[in-house]
Coordinates of C-alpha atoms in Angstrom, one line a residue:
M1 CA 88.7 109.5 71.1
E2 CA 85.1 108.4 70.9
N3 CA 83.6 106.9 74.2
W4 CA 86.7 108.1 76.2
T5 CA 87.5 111.7 76.8
G6 CA 84.6 113.7 78.3
K7 CA 83.9 115.8 81.3
T8 CA 84.9 115.8 85.0
V9 CA 82.3 117.5 87.1
H10 CA 83.3 118.9 90.6
V11 CA 80.4 119.6 93.0
D12 CA 81.3 121.3 96.3
L13 CA 78.2 121.0 98.5
S14 CA 79.6 123.4 101.2
S15 CA 79.9 126.3 98.8
E16 CA 77.2 125.1 96.4
S17 CA 79.6 125.5 93.5
I18 CA 79.8 123.5 90.4
R19 CA 82.9 123.3 88.1
T20 CA 83.2 121.4 84.9
S21 CA 86.5 120.6 83.2
R22 CA 87.8 118.4 80.4
T23 CA 89.0 115.1 81.8
D24 CA 92.8 114.9 81.7
G25 CA 93.7 112.6 78.9
E26 CA 97.0 111.6 80.5
L27 CA 95.1 110.3 83.6
Q28 CA 93.0 108.1 81.3
D29 CA 96.1 106.8 79.5
K30 CA 97.5 105.8 82.9
F31 CA 94.3 104.8 84.8
L32 CA 91.7 104.2 82.1
G33 CA 88.4 105.2 83.9
G34 CA 86.1 103.6 86.4
R35 CA 88.0 102.3 89.4
G36 CA 91.4 103.5 88.2
L37 CA 90.3 107.1 87.5
G38 CA 88.4 107.2 90.8
V39 CA 91.3 106.0 92.9
K40 CA 93.7 108.5 91.2
L41 CA 91.3 111.4 91.9
L42 CA 90.8 110.2 95.5
F43 CA 94.6 110.0 96.0
D44 CA 95.1 113.5 94.6
L45 CA 92.2 115.2 96.3
T46 CA 92.3 113.6 99.7
D47 CA 94.6 113.3 102.7
P48 CA 94.5 109.5 103.3
G49 CA 94.4 110.3 107.0
A50 CA 91.2 112.3 106.7
D51 CA 88.0 111.5 108.5
P52 CA 85.9 109.4 106.1
L53 CA 82.8 111.2 107.3
G54 CA 84.4 114.6 107.1
P55 CA 83.5 117.1 104.3
E56 CA 86.9 116.7 102.7
N57 CA 86.4 113.0 101.8
P58 CA 85.0 113.0 98.3
L59 CA 82.5 110.7 96.7
I60 CA 83.6 109.9 93.1
F61 CA 81.3 108.4 90.5
T62 CA 83.1 107.3 87.4
S63 CA 82.2 105.7 84.0
G64 CA 84.6 103.8 81.8
P65 CA 85.6 103.8 78.2
L66 CA 83.4 100.7 77.5
T67 CA 80.4 101.8 79.6
G68 CA 77.1 101.1 77.7
L69 CA 78.9 99.8 74.6
A70 CA 80.6 96.4 75.1
P71 CA 78.8 93.3 76.4
M72 CA 78.6 93.3 80.3
A73 CA 79.9 96.9 80.4
G74 CA 76.9 98.9 81.5
R75 CA 78.4 99.9 84.8
F76 CA 79.9 102.6 86.9
V77 CA 82.3 102.7 89.9
L78 CA 81.8 104.7 93.2
T79 CA 85.1 105.5 95.0
S80 CA 85.8 107.0 98.4
K81 CA 87.5 106.4 101.7
S82 CA 85.5 103.9 103.6
P83 CA 84.1 104.8 107.1
L84 CA 83.9 101.0 107.8
T85 CA 87.5 100.1 107.0
G86 CA 89.4 103.4 106.8
T87 CA 90.8 102.1 103.4
V88 CA 90.4 103.2 99.9
F89 CA 87.2 101.6 98.6
S90 CA 85.7 101.2 95.1
W91 CA 82.3 99.6 94.3
N92 CA 81.7 98.4 90.7
A93 CA 77.9 98.9 90.4
G94 CA 75.3 97.7 87.9
G95 CA 72.0 99.3 86.8
N96 CA 71.3 102.1 84.4
F97 CA 73.3 104.8 86.2
G98 CA 76.6 104.2 84.5
Q99 CA 75.1 104.2 81.0
E100 CA 73.2 107.5 81.7
L101 CA 76.4 109.0 83.1
K102 CA 78.2 108.1 80.0
K103 CA 75.5 109.5 77.7
E104 CA 76.1 112.8 79.5
G105 CA 79.8 112.6 78.5
I106 CA 80.8 112.5 82.1
D107 CA 83.9 110.5 83.0
A108 CA 83.8 111.5 86.7
L109 CA 81.5 113.3 89.1
V110 CA 83.4 114.4 92.2
V111 CA 81.3 115.4 95.2
T112 CA 82.9 117.2 98.2
G113 CA 81.9 119.3 101.1
K114 CA 78.7 119.2 103.2
A115 CA 75.4 120.7 102.4
K116 CA 73.6 122.9 105.0
K117 CA 70.4 120.9 104.3
P118 CA 69.5 117.7 102.5
V119 CA 70.1 117.9 98.7
Y120 CA 70.3 115.7 95.6
I121 CA 72.3 116.3 92.5
E122 CA 70.6 116.2 89.1
L123 CA 72.5 115.7 85.8
G124 CA 70.9 115.9 82.4
E125 CA 70.9 117.8 79.1
G126 CA 74.4 119.1 79.8
N127 CA 73.3 120.7 83.0
V128 CA 74.3 120.0 86.7
A129 CA 72.1 121.2 89.5
I130 CA 72.0 120.9 93.3
K131 CA 68.4 120.6 94.4
N132 CA 66.5 120.6 97.7
A133 CA 65.9 117.0 99.0
G134 CA 64.0 118.1 102.2
K135 CA 61.0 116.1 101.1
L136 CA 63.1 113.0 100.3
W137 CA 65.1 113.0 103.6
G138 CA 63.8 110.3 105.8
K139 CA 62.5 108.1 103.0
N140 CA 64.0 104.8 102.1
T141 CA 65.5 103.9 98.7
E142 CA 62.4 102.3 97.1
E143 CA 60.3 105.4 97.7
C144 CA 63.1 107.8 96.9
T145 CA 63.8 106.0 93.6
E146 CA 60.1 106.0 92.7
I147 CA 59.9 109.8 93.2
L148 CA 63.1 110.6 91.3
G149 CA 63.0 107.8 88.8
R150 CA 61.0 109.9 86.3
K151 CA 64.0 112.2 86.1
G152 CA 66.5 109.4 85.2
S153 CA 68.5 106.7 86.8
V154 CA 68.8 107.1 90.6
A155 CA 71.6 106.2 93.0
C156 CA 70.4 107.1 96.5
I157 CA 70.8 106.3 100.2
G158 CA 68.1 105.1 102.6
R159 CA 67.6 106.0 106.2
A160 CA 70.7 103.9 107.2
G161 CA 73.0 106.2 105.2
E162 CA 71.2 109.3 106.6
K163 CA 72.0 108.1 110.1
L164 CA 75.6 107.4 109.3
V165 CA 75.4 103.6 109.8
R166 CA 78.8 102.4 108.8
I167 CA 77.6 99.4 106.9
S168 CA 75.2 101.5 104.8
S169 CA 75.4 101.7 101.0
F170 CA 74.2 103.5 98.0
V171 CA 71.4 101.7 96.1
C172 CA 71.1 102.1 92.3
D173 CA 67.7 101.9 90.7
S174 CA 66.3 100.1 93.8
I175 CA 68.4 97.0 93.0
H176 CA 72.1 97.3 93.3
S177 CA 73.7 97.9 96.6
G178 CA 77.4 97.9 97.6
R179 CA 79.8 97.5 100.4
G180 CA 82.2 99.6 102.5
G181 CA 79.8 102.1 104.2
L182 CA 79.8 104.6 101.3
G183 CA 76.1 105.4 102.1
A184 CA 77.3 106.9 105.3
V185 CA 79.7 109.1 103.4
A186 CA 76.8 110.5 101.4
G187 CA 74.8 110.9 104.6
S188 CA 77.6 112.9 106.2
K189 CA 77.4 115.3 103.2
M190 CA 73.6 115.5 103.5
L191 CA 73.5 114.1 100.0
K192 CA 70.4 112.0 99.4
A193 CA 70.8 111.0 95.8
V194 CA 72.3 111.6 92.4
V195 CA 70.0 111.3 89.4
V196 CA 71.2 111.3 85.8
K197 CA 69.5 111.2 82.4
G198 CA 71.9 111.3 79.5
K199 CA 71.4 113.0 76.2
G200 CA 72.2 109.8 74.2
S201 CA 73.4 111.7 71.2
K202 CA 76.4 113.6 70.1
G203 CA 76.4 117.3 71.0
E204 CA 79.2 119.7 71.6
E205 CA 82.7 118.4 72.3
G206 CA 82.7 116.5 75.6
E207 CA 79.0 116.2 75.9
G208 CA 76.5 113.5 75.1
K209 CA 79.0 111.2 73.4
G210 CA 76.6 108.4 73.0
F211 CA 77.8 104.9 72.2
T212 CA 79.4 105.0 68.7
P213 CA 82.5 102.9 68.5
A214 CA 85.7 104.5 67.0
D215 CA 85.9 101.6 64.6
P216 CA 82.4 100.2 64.0
E217 CA 83.5 97.2 61.9
G218 CA 86.4 96.4 64.2
F219 CA 84.1 96.7 67.2
K220 CA 81.5 94.4 65.6
E221 CA 84.2 91.8 65.1
A222 CA 85.5 92.2 68.7
E223 CA 82.0 92.1 70.1
S224 CA 81.1 88.9 68.2
K225 CA 84.2 87.3 69.6
V226 CA 83.3 88.3 73.2
L227 CA 79.8 87.0 72.8
K228 CA 81.1 83.6 71.6
L229 CA 83.4 83.4 74.6
F230 CA 80.4 84.1 76.9
E231 CA 78.3 81.4 75.2
A232 CA 81.2 78.9 75.3
N233 CA 81.6 79.4 79.0
P234 CA 79.1 77.3 81.0
V235 CA 79.6 79.3 84.2
L236 CA 78.2 82.3 82.4
S237 CA 75.8 80.9 79.7
K238 CA 74.4 78.1 81.7
G239 CA 74.9 78.8 85.4
L240 CA 74.6 82.6 85.9
A241 CA 72.2 83.1 83.0
N242 CA 69.7 80.5 84.2
Y243 CA 70.1 80.7 88.0
G244 CA 72.1 83.8 88.8
T245 CA 74.7 83.6 91.6
P246 CA 72.4 81.3 93.7
V247 CA 73.7 78.5 91.3
L248 CA 76.8 78.4 93.6
V249 CA 74.9 77.2 96.7
K250 CA 74.8 73.5 96.1
L251 CA 78.3 73.2 94.7
L252 CA 79.9 75.2 97.5
N253 CA 78.0 73.2 100.1
Y254 CA 79.0 69.9 98.6
L255 CA 82.6 71.0 98.8
G256 CA 82.2 72.2 102.4
L257 CA 82.9 75.8 101.4
I258 CA 79.9 77.6 102.9
P259 CA 80.8 79.1 106.3
C260 CA 77.9 79.1 108.8
R261 CA 77.4 80.5 112.3
N262 CA 80.2 83.0 112.1
F263 CA 82.6 80.5 110.5
L264 CA 82.2 78.0 113.3
K265 CA 80.8 75.5 110.8
R266 CA 81.3 74.6 107.2
G267 CA 78.3 73.4 105.3
T268 CA 74.7 73.0 106.2
V269 CA 71.8 70.7 105.7
I270 CA 69.5 73.6 104.7
A271 CA 71.5 74.4 101.5
D272 CA 69.1 72.7 99.1
R273 CA 66.2 74.9 100.4
L274 CA 68.1 78.0 99.4
S275 CA 69.7 76.9 96.2
G276 CA 69.2 78.3 92.7
E277 CA 67.7 75.1 91.6
Y278 CA 65.2 75.2 94.4
I279 CA 64.2 78.8 93.7
R280 CA 63.8 78.1 90.0
A281 CA 61.7 75.0 90.5
G282 CA 59.5 76.7 93.1
F283 CA 58.8 80.1 91.5
E284 CA 58.0 81.5 88.1
L285 CA 60.9 83.9 87.5
E286 CA 61.6 86.7 85.0
K287 CA 65.0 88.1 84.2
E288 CA 66.4 91.4 85.3
S289 CA 69.4 92.6 83.3
C290 CA 71.9 95.4 83.5
P291 CA 72.2 97.4 80.2
A292 CA 74.5 95.8 77.6
C293 CA 74.4 92.5 79.5
P294 CA 73.6 89.4 77.4
L295 CA 73.2 87.1 80.4
G296 CA 70.7 88.7 82.9
C297 CA 71.9 87.0 86.0
M298 CA 69.3 88.6 88.3
H299 CA 65.7 87.4 88.6
R300 CA 62.4 88.5 90.0
I301 CA 59.5 86.4 91.2
K302 CA 57.0 87.1 88.5
S303 CA 53.9 87.1 90.8
T304 CA 55.3 89.6 93.4
K305 CA 58.1 91.4 91.4
Q306 CA 60.3 90.7 94.4
L307 CA 64.0 90.5 93.4
V308 CA 65.6 87.2 94.2
P309 CA 68.6 87.7 96.4
G310 CA 72.0 86.8 95.0
Y311 CA 74.3 84.4 96.7
D312 CA 75.5 87.1 99.1
G313 CA 71.9 87.7 100.4
L314 CA 71.1 84.0 100.5
W315 CA 74.3 83.4 102.5
A316 CA 73.9 86.4 104.8
F317 CA 70.4 85.7 106.1
G318 CA 69.9 82.0 105.3
L319 CA 73.0 79.8 105.1
N320 CA 75.1 81.8 107.5
L321 CA 72.5 81.9 110.2
E322 CA 71.1 78.4 109.3
N323 CA 67.7 80.0 108.6
P324 CA 66.0 77.7 106.1
D325 CA 63.0 80.0 105.5
F326 CA 63.4 81.4 101.9
E327 CA 60.5 83.8 102.4
S328 CA 62.3 85.2 105.5
V329 CA 65.5 85.6 103.5
L330 CA 63.5 87.5 100.8
R331 CA 62.1 89.9 103.5
A332 CA 65.5 90.4 105.1
S333 CA 67.1 91.2 101.7
R334 CA 64.4 93.6 100.9
I335 CA 64.9 95.5 104.2
C336 CA 68.6 95.8 103.4
T337 CA 67.9 97.1 99.9
D338 CA 65.3 99.5 101.1
Y339 CA 67.3 100.9 104.0
G340 CA 70.5 100.8 102.0
L341 CA 72.4 98.2 104.0
D342 CA 75.2 95.9 102.9
P343 CA 73.7 92.4 103.3
V344 CA 77.1 90.7 103.8
S345 CA 78.1 93.0 106.7
A346 CA 74.6 92.9 108.2
G347 CA 74.4 89.1 108.1
S348 CA 77.9 88.8 109.5
V349 CA 77.3 91.0 112.5
L350 CA 74.1 89.0 113.2
G351 CA 76.1 85.8 113.0
A352 CA 78.6 87.2 115.5
Y353 CA 75.8 88.3 117.8
A354 CA 74.2 84.8 117.6
E355 CA 77.5 83.2 118.6
I356 CA 78.1 85.5 121.6
E357 CA 74.5 84.9 122.8
S358 CA 74.7 81.2 122.0
C359 CA 71.4 81.4 120.2
V360 CA 69.7 80.7 116.8
L361 CA 68.0 83.7 115.3
D362 CA 64.5 83.1 114.0
S363 CA 63.0 85.0 111.1
L364 CA 61.2 87.6 113.3
K365 CA 64.4 88.3 115.3
I366 CA 66.5 88.7 112.1
E367 CA 64.1 91.2 110.6
T368 CA 63.7 93.1 113.9
L369 CA 67.5 93.5 114.3
L370 CA 67.9 94.6 110.7
L371 CA 65.2 97.3 111.1
E372 CA 67.1 98.5 114.2
I373 CA 70.3 98.6 112.3
G374 CA 68.6 100.6 109.5
E375 CA 67.2 103.1 111.9
G376 CA 70.6 103.7 113.4
Q377 CA 69.4 102.2 116.8
S378 CA 71.9 99.3 117.0
E379 CA 75.5 99.0 117.8
F380 CA 75.5 96.3 115.0
G381 CA 75.6 99.2 112.5
M382 CA 79.3 99.8 113.4
G383 CA 80.2 96.5 111.6
A384 CA 81.2 93.2 113.2
L385 CA 84.8 94.2 114.1
E386 CA 83.7 97.3 116.1
Y387 CA 80.7 95.6 117.6
L388 CA 82.8 92.6 118.8
S389 CA 85.6 94.9 120.0
S390 CA 83.1 96.8 122.2
R391 CA 82.1 93.5 123.7
G392 CA 85.6 92.4 124.4
R393 CA 85.5 89.6 121.7
K394 CA 87.4 91.1 118.9
E395 CA 89.0 87.7 118.1
L396 CA 85.6 86.5 116.9
S397 CA 85.4 89.0 114.0
M398 CA 85.5 87.4 110.6
A399 CA 86.8 90.6 108.9
V400 CA 90.0 91.8 107.2
K401 CA 90.8 95.4 107.7
G402 CA 87.3 95.8 109.1
L403 CA 85.4 94.4 106.1
E404 CA 83.5 91.2 106.8
M405 CA 84.0 88.1 104.7
A406 CA 81.3 86.8 102.5
G407 CA 80.1 83.2 102.1
F408 CA 83.3 81.7 100.6
D409 CA 85.3 79.9 103.2
P410 CA 89.0 80.6 102.6
R411 CA 90.1 77.5 104.5
G412 CA 89.1 75.5 101.5
I413 CA 90.0 78.2 98.9
R414 CA 93.5 79.1 99.8
G415 CA 94.1 81.5 96.9
Q416 CA 91.0 83.4 98.1
A417 CA 92.5 83.5 101.6
L418 CA 95.6 85.3 100.2
A419 CA 93.3 87.5 98.2
Y420 CA 91.3 88.5 101.2
A421 CA 94.5 89.4 103.1
T422 CA 96.0 91.5 100.4
S423 CA 92.9 93.3 99.0
P424 CA 93.0 97.1 99.5
H425 CA 89.4 97.0 100.5
G426 CA 89.6 94.3 103.2
A427 CA 87.8 91.0 102.7
D428 CA 86.3 91.9 99.3
Y429 CA 86.2 88.8 97.2
L430 CA 85.5 90.8 94.0
T431 CA 89.0 92.4 94.0
A432 CA 90.2 88.9 92.9
F433 CA 87.5 86.3 92.7
M434 CA 89.7 83.2 93.2
V435 CA 86.6 81.1 93.5
G436 CA 86.6 81.2 89.7
P437 CA 89.9 79.3 89.1
E438 CA 90.0 77.4 92.4
V439 CA 86.4 76.1 92.5
L440 CA 84.8 76.6 89.1
G441 CA 88.0 76.1 87.0
K442 CA 87.5 79.3 85.1
P443 CA 89.4 80.8 83.4
L444 CA 91.9 78.1 84.5
G445 CA 91.9 75.4 87.1
L446 CA 94.0 75.6 90.3
D447 CA 94.4 73.4 93.3
R448 CA 92.1 75.1 95.9
L449 CA 93.8 73.5 98.9
S450 CA 97.3 74.7 98.3
L451 CA 99.0 78.1 98.6
S452 CA 101.9 76.9 96.5
G453 CA 102.4 79.1 93.4
K454 CA 99.4 81.2 94.2
A455 CA 101.3 84.4 95.0
G456 CA 102.4 85.1 91.5
L457 CA 99.1 84.1 89.9
L458 CA 97.1 86.1 92.4
Q459 CA 98.7 89.4 91.5
V460 CA 97.9 88.8 87.8
F461 CA 94.2 88.2 88.7
E462 CA 94.2 91.3 90.9
N463 CA 95.7 93.4 88.1
L464 CA 93.3 92.1 85.6
T465 CA 90.3 92.7 87.9
A466 CA 91.5 96.3 88.3
V467 CA 91.5 96.7 84.5
L468 CA 88.0 95.2 84.2
D469 CA 86.7 97.6 86.9
S470 CA 88.4 100.5 85.1
L471 CA 86.9 99.6 81.8
S472 CA 83.5 99.3 83.5
L473 CA 83.1 95.6 82.8
C474 CA 81.1 93.3 85.1
P475 CA 83.3 91.5 87.7
Y476 CA 82.0 88.1 86.4
S477 CA 83.3 88.8 82.9
V478 CA 86.6 87.6 84.3
F479 CA 85.3 84.0 83.7
A480 CA 85.6 84.5 80.0
L481 CA 87.7 87.6 79.2
N482 CA 91.3 88.3 79.5
E483 CA 93.7 91.3 78.8
G484 CA 93.8 90.3 75.1
T485 CA 90.1 90.6 74.5
C486 CA 90.0 93.8 76.6
S487 CA 92.7 95.2 74.4
D488 CA 90.7 94.4 71.2
L489 CA 87.6 96.0 72.7
L490 CA 89.4 99.1 73.7
L491 CA 91.0 99.7 70.4
S492 CA 87.8 99.3 68.4
A493 CA 85.5 101.1 70.9
A494 CA 87.7 104.0 72.0
G495 CA 90.4 104.1 69.3
K496 CA 93.1 103.6 72.0
Q497 CA 95.7 101.1 71.3
L498 CA 97.0 99.4 74.5
S499 CA 98.6 96.0 74.3
P500 CA 97.5 93.3 76.8
A501 CA 100.8 93.8 78.7
E502 CA 100.2 97.5 78.9
L503 CA 96.7 96.9 80.2
L504 CA 98.0 94.7 83.0
K505 CA 100.6 97.3 83.8
I506 CA 97.8 99.8 84.3
G507 CA 96.1 97.3 86.6
E508 CA 99.4 97.0 88.5
R509 CA 99.6 100.8 88.7
I510 CA 96.1 101.1 90.2
W511 CA 96.8 98.4 92.7
N512 CA 100.0 100.1 93.9
L513 CA 98.3 103.4 94.2
E514 CA 95.7 101.8 96.4
R515 CA 98.5 100.3 98.4
L516 CA 100.1 103.7 98.8
F517 CA 96.8 105.3 99.9
N518 CA 96.3 102.6 102.6
L519 CA 99.9 102.9 103.8
K520 CA 99.5 106.7 104.2
A521 CA 96.3 106.0 106.1
G522 CA 98.2 104.0 108.6
F523 CA 97.8 100.4 107.4
T524 CA 100.8 98.0 107.7
R525 CA 101.8 94.5 107.0
A526 CA 100.1 93.5 110.2
D527 CA 96.8 94.3 108.6
D528 CA 97.4 91.8 105.7
T529 CA 96.2 88.9 107.7
L530 CA 93.2 86.6 108.4
P531 CA 91.0 86.0 111.4
E532 CA 92.7 83.6 113.8
R533 CA 89.7 81.2 113.6
L534 CA 90.7 80.4 110.0
L535 CA 94.3 79.4 110.9
E536 CA 95.4 76.0 112.0
N537 CA 95.5 75.4 115.7
C538 CA 94.2 78.8 116.4
G539 CA 93.2 77.9 120.0
I540 CA 89.9 79.9 120.0
I541 CA 87.2 78.0 121.9
G542 CA 84.7 76.6 119.4
G543 CA 86.6 77.8 116.4
C544 CA 89.1 74.9 116.0
K545 CA 87.3 72.0 117.5
R546 CA 84.4 69.9 116.5
N547 CA 81.2 70.5 118.4
G548 CA 78.4 68.0 118.9
D549 CA 78.0 64.5 117.6
E550 CA 81.2 63.0 116.2
E551 CA 79.5 61.3 113.3
G552 CA 77.1 64.2 112.4
D553 CA 75.3 64.4 109.1
R554 CA 77.5 63.0 106.3
N555 CA 76.1 65.6 103.9
V556 CA 77.4 68.4 106.0
A557 CA 81.0 69.6 106.1
P558 CA 82.7 69.6 109.5
E559 CA 82.7 72.4 112.0
G560 CA 85.6 74.7 112.5
N561 CA 89.1 73.6 111.3
V562 CA 88.9 69.8 112.0
T563 CA 87.9 67.1 109.5
R564 CA 86.2 63.9 110.5
E565 CA 89.6 62.2 110.5
G566 CA 90.9 64.8 112.9
K567 CA 93.3 66.3 110.5
G568 CA 93.4 70.1 110.7
T569 CA 91.9 72.0 107.8
G570 CA 92.8 75.5 109.0
I571 CA 95.4 77.4 107.0
P572 CA 98.9 76.7 108.5
L573 CA 100.2 80.1 109.6
P574 CA 103.8 79.5 108.5
E575 CA 102.6 78.6 105.0
F576 CA 100.3 81.6 104.9
E577 CA 103.1 84.0 106.0
A578 CA 105.5 82.5 103.4
A579 CA 102.9 83.0 100.7
L580 CA 102.4 86.6 101.8
L581 CA 106.1 87.3 101.7
E582 CA 106.3 85.7 98.2
Y583 CA 103.4 87.9 97.1
Y584 CA 105.2 91.0 98.3
H585 CA 108.2 90.1 96.3
F586 CA 106.1 89.4 93.1
R587 CA 104.6 92.9 93.7
G588 CA 108.0 94.6 93.9
W589 CA 107.4 95.5 97.6
D590 CA 109.8 95.1 100.5
D591 CA 109.3 92.6 103.4
D592 CA 106.9 95.0 105.1
G593 CA 104.7 95.3 102.1
V594 CA 105.9 98.8 101.1
P595 CA 106.4 99.4 97.3
L596 CA 110.1 99.8 96.4
V597 CA 111.3 103.0 94.9
R598 CA 112.2 101.3 91.6
K599 CA 108.7 99.8 91.4
L600 CA 107.1 103.2 91.9
E601 CA 109.4 104.7 89.2
E602 CA 108.6 101.9 86.8
L603 CA 104.9 102.6 87.3
G604 CA 105.3 106.4 87.2
L605 CA 104.0 106.8 90.7
R606 CA 106.9 108.4 92.4
S607 CA 106.3 112.1 93.0

């Protein structure tokens, strides 16, 4: 099958051994590629109770059957056990890396063990080599990428990953960073980088497959349909294409959905100064696109070539901390990218610190603290939950399963609240971006202030997202694509006929396997919850009561969980628990969130 079956490469850094095998076609039938294949390999190769920073925890890089071919499909997925959360974790990443991996005919690169000295892995022309990275160790991602970039696309860690900072990440091509602390996993293995340059043409079986669809005419028709769907979707063709994710700022603020000051406050008067419209009006921008993407949702400032932060960065160091200085946010975001830090986790822990100290962080303090985190010199690098626990203030953590929430307040997006609680990664909004249907009305509109009926719909969105991640499609393609269009693309591109229902069943299988991993790692129903501050009548000082002037600024949403009329806006705990139980039943799990035997048999997961 074209663009599907290739190689799986195993690299053991302890023994310096390299083994290449043909990817198991049955695995791809059941898990596709990308996230699904990565999760299955992790489950099979790893004891879920293993130390995430131990040599036995693998780093798994996977491409998908549509990588580099379909629109918005130039991506790869990195999977491992997270040192921040202790859960399974997959990061759907942009840049050129996935396309180059696919050109090499590689479905999966599995890295285990620990090197005796710093190394990087080089892939190209059908060869795999472990190379000395002594001269690269100690350098941040920008310099490392500049040095290795002539060899191909680079995924590397900065000094934060080297120092095992638990909120560190890989950075791909000096642009794309992720979450979950997977940079520390690489650092624990003394792995500085992976660089890949694909052949881009057909060679021997399993090598250099290129991007030739199985059915060129059928694919051309399917691709045309997809592009029309993108163009007809204003969120994609007007919003993201012109402004990137910063287009969300003004809308979310108007609706009171931007959490500020560690979720003490909802909405801020500074939002207009950090909005996509403000940035576009004040700077001459140029697009930055991932391969095979017709939108180009990233932008650079033309005069400086500085990458404009996405919504996550603008929220983390601007809106969240109520820092109105856009130039400061630019510098903070660049520090994170260079050191290889997750901006959401970094901004969240700074917000928690500011609350404990009852202070407002100025731009100099923000940047100083970030540099200390990047150098491994700060307890903030443990993440907000561990930092607050060490200070005896665990209840102030705005995290689920140890992963901090981003800038989408679930008190006003109730489906997102349930998605945060049930995500296998923790508070990762991209495992089911309910902001789409609940706020933007795409792909369908839902009442954002109700949990009624959300349990059944949520698991469909979760299954579909798992499919998109496994096909290597961008998470934002969910605004326009569904399982039907994915089925058409897969048939014409890879020659594999899977009905829409079969694709969703694969997504369900992936989700259940992730659940099994986390259960074996020690997680229980008690972990499928939300921070107390978000719940109605939570009783936390400052979290459920208005602070300051009763009238306030009418353009700013109220603080905490109380509206101007005094009616609670926190999520009622009984309603949340009822929705969670309903969700379990839709999933085919028991009341403790454990998959029933008949569900595992249905999905072919019972060993």
